[in-house]
Short mmCIF file of C-alpha atoms in Angstrom, two decimals:
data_model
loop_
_atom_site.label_atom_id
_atom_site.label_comp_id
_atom_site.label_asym_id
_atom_site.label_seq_id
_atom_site.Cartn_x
_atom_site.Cartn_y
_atom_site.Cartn_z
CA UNK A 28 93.09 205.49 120.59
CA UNK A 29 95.25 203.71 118.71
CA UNK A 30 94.62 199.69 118.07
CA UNK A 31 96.55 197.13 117.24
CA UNK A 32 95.62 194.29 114.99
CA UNK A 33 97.43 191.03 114.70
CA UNK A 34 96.93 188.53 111.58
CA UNK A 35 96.59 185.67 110.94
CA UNK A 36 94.77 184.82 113.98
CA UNK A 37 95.76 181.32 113.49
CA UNK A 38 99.13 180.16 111.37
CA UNK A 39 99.69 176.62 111.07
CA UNK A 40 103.06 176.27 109.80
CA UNK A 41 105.57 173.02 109.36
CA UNK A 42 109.21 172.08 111.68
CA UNK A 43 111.64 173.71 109.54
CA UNK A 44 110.00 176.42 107.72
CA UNK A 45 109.71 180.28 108.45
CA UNK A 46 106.44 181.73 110.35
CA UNK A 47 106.01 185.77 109.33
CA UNK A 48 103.68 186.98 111.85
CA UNK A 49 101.94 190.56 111.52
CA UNK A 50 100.62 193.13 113.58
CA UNK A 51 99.07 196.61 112.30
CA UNK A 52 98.96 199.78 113.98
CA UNK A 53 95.73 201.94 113.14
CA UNK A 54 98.03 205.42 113.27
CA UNK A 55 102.04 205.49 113.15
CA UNK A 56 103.87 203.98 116.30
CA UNK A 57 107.17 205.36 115.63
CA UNK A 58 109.07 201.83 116.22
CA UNK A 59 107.79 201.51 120.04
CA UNK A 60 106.44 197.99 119.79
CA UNK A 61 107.53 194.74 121.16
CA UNK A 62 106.71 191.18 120.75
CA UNK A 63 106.07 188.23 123.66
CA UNK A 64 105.16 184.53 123.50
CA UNK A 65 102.62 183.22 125.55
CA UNK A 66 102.36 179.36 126.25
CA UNK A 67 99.51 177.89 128.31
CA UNK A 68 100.12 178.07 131.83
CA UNK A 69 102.80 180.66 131.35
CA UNK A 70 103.08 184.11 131.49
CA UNK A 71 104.27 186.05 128.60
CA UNK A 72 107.95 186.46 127.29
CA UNK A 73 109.49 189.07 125.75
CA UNK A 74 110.77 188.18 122.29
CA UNK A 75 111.34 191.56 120.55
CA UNK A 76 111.88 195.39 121.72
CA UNK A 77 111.82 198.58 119.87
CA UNK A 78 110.46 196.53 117.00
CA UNK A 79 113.87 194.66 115.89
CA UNK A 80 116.01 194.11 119.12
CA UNK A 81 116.12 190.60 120.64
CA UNK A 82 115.81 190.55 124.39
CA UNK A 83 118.35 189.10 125.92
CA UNK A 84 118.57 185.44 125.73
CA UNK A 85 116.07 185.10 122.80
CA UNK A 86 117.58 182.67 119.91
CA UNK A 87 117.97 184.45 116.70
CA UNK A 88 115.59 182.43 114.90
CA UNK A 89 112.99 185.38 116.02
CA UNK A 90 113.92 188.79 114.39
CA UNK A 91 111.24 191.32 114.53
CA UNK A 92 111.08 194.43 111.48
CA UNK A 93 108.87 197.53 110.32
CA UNK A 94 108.12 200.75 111.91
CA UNK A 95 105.04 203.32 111.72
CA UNK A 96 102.24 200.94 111.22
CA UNK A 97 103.55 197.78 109.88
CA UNK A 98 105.48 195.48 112.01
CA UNK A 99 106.46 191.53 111.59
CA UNK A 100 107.36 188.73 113.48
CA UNK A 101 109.58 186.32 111.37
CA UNK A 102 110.70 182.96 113.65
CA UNK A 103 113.01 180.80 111.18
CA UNK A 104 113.47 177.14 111.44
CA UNK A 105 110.17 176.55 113.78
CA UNK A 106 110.89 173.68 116.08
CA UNK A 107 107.63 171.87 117.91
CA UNK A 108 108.63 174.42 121.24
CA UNK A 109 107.75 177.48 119.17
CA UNK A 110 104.44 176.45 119.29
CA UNK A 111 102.12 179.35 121.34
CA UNK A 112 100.29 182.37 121.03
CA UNK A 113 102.57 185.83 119.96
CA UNK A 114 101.33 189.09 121.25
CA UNK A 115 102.66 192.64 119.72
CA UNK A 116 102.15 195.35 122.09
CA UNK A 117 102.23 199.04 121.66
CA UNK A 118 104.05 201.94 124.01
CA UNK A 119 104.20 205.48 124.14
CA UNK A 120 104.87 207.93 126.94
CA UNK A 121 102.19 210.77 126.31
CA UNK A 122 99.50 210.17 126.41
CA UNK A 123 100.65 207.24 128.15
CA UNK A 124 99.41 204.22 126.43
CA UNK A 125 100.54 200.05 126.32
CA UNK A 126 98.15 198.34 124.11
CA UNK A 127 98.56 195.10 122.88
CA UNK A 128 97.34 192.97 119.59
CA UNK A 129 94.96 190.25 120.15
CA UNK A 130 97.45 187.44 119.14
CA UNK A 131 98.58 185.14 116.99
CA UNK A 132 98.27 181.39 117.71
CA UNK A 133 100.86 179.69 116.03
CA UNK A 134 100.74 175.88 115.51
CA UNK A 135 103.90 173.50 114.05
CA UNK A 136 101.99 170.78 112.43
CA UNK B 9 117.48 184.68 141.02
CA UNK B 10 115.68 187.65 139.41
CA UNK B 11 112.04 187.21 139.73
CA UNK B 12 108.43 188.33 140.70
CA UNK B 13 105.90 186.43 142.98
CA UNK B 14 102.42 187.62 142.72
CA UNK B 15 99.69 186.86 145.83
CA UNK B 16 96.54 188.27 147.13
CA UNK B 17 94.14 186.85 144.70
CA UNK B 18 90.99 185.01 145.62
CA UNK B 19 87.09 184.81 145.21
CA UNK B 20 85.46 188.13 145.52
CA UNK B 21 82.00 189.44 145.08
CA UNK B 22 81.14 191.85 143.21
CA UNK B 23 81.74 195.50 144.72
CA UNK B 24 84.58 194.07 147.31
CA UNK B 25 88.14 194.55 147.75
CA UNK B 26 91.22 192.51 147.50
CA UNK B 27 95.24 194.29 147.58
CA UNK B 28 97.61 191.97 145.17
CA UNK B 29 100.91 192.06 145.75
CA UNK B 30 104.45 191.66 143.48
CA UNK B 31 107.41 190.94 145.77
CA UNK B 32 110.22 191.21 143.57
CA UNK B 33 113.83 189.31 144.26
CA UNK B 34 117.36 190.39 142.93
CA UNK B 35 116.57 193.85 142.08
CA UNK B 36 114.84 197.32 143.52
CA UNK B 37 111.23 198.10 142.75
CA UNK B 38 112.41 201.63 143.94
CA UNK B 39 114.70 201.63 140.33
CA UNK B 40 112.38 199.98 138.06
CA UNK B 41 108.76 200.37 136.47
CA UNK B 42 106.43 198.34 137.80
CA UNK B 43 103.58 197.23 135.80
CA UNK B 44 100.38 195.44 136.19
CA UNK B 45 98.68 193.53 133.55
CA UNK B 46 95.37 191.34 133.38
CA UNK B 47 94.61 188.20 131.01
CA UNK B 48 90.62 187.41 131.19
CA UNK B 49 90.26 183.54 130.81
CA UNK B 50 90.83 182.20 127.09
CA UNK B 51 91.30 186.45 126.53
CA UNK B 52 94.12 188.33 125.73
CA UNK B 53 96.21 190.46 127.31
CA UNK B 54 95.21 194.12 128.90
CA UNK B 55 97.41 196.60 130.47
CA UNK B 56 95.96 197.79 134.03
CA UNK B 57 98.33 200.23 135.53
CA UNK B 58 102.39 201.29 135.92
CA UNK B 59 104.00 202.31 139.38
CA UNK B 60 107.03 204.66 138.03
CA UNK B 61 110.55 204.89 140.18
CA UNK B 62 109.81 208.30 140.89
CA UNK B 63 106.11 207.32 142.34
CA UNK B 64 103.89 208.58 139.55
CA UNK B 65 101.31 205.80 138.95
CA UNK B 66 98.68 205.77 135.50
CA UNK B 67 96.16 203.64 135.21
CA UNK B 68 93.21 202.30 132.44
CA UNK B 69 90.65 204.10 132.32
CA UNK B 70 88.46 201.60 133.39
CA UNK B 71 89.59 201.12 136.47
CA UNK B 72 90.52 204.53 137.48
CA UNK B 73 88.95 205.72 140.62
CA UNK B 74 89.38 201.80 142.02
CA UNK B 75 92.68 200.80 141.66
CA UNK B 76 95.46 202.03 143.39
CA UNK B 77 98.79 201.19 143.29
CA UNK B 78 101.86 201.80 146.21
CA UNK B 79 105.32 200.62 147.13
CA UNK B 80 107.12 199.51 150.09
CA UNK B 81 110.32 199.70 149.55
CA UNK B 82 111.88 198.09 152.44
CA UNK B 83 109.77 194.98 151.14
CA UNK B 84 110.96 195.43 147.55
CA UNK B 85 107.00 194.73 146.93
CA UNK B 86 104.86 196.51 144.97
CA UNK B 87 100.61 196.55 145.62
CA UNK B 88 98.13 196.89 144.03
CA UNK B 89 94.65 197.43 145.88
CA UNK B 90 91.17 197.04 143.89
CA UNK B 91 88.09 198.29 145.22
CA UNK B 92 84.39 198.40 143.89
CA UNK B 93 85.15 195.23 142.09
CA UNK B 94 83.47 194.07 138.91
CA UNK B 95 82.70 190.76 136.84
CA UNK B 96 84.89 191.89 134.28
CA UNK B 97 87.71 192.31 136.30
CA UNK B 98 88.22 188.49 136.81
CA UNK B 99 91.80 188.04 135.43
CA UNK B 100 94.86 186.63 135.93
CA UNK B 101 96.76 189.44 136.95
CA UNK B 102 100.25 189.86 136.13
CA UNK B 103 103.31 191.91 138.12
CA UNK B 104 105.74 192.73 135.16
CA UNK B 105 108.62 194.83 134.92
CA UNK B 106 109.33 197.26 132.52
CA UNK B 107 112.94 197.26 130.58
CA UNK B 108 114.95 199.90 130.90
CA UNK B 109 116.79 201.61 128.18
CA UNK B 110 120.52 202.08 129.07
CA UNK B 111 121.72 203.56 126.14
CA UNK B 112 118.72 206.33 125.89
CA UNK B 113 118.10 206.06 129.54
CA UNK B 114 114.67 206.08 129.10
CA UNK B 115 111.87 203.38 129.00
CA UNK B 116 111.47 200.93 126.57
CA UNK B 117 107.72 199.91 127.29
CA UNK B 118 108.76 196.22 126.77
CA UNK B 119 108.46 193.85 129.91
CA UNK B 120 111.63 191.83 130.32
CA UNK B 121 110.21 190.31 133.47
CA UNK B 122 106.77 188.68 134.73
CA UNK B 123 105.42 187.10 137.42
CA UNK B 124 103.32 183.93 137.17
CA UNK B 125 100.38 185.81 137.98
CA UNK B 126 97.22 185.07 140.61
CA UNK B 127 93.85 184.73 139.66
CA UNK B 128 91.29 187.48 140.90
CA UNK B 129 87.54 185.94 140.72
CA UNK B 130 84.75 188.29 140.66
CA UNK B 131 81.60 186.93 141.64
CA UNK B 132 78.56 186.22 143.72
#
């Protein structure tokens, strides 16, 4: 079984600067991993897909890197709206498996 | 518009039933992965099961043998029916579907679209 693990579990960052967001896979995950935001109330959004593709109307402050078992979530000039928890999730077809991280709360001070 | 509308949720006790459903707007169930996917309170997120366009359904293990999942088409809705329900099964459960891959016609195992979910309360 293969587990994800995000970190920090909290990041308190400042408007303006860069928040780099990480999630580790415990074996390789080829680059089958996405990224979502989660705001209270809401359901999740998808940010990121096949670990460095946007989904489609996602601003290009979020770019998402890595492959095997290191991935990152950068999100560049973080505005007050950004703030939320980020989930990474995990895919593969056989055995078929979706696993996500535990999240990352992100807070703009 | 493009969206999914969860229902069916509600106080249960423990070892009842309850059938969600996901009726989807402005595009086919029939041509799309469904998937269904639970958020505990204050928890994170767990996938529970995935209706494929050609009618194969997986599931978690733990609630294989439970859950079952179908499609009416001619509803564009997808359901998902729970039986031998537990405490930890109280979620928010979430309809979401999966995005499709053009250029590698395959699945990405992203999900480009969610509903806003309905609670399911296990409990006596």
């Amino acid at each position: 079984e293969i587990v994800m693990t995000q970190s920090p579990a909290t990041l308190s960052v400042s408007p303006g600067e860069r928040a780099t967001l990480s999630c580790r896979a415990s074996q390789s995950v080829s680059n089958n991993l996405a990224w979502y935001q989660q705001k209270p109330g809401q359901p999740p959004r998808l940010l990121i897909y096949g670990a460095s593709s946007r989904a489609t109307g996602i601003s290009a402050r979020f770019s998402g890197s890595g492959s095997g078992t290191e991935f990152t979530l950068s999100i560049s000039s973080l505005q007050s709206e950004d703030s939320a928890v980020y989930y990474c999730q995990h895919y593969n077809s056989w055995p078929l498996v979706y696993t996500f991280g535990q999240g990352t709360k992100l807070e703009i001070k | 518009e493009v969206q999914l509308v969860e229902s069916g949720g509600g106080l249960v006790q423990p070892g009842g039933s309850l059938r969600l459903s996901c009726a989807a707007s402005g595009f086919s169930v029939s041509l799309h992965y469904i998937n269904w996917v639970r958020q505990a309170p204050g928890k994170g997120l767990e996938w529970v099961s995935v209706l494929y366009s050609g009618g194969n359904t997986y599931y978690t293990d733990s609630v294989k043998g439970r859950f079952i999942l179908s499609r009416d088409n001619s509803e564009n809705t997808v359901y998902l029916q729970m039986r031998s329900l537990r405490a930890e099964d109280t979620a928010l459960y979430y309809c979401a579907r999966e995005l499709w891959l053009q250029t590698s016609s395959s699945p990405s195992g992203a999900y480009d679209l969610w509903g806003q979910g309905t609670m399911v309360t296990v409990s006596s």
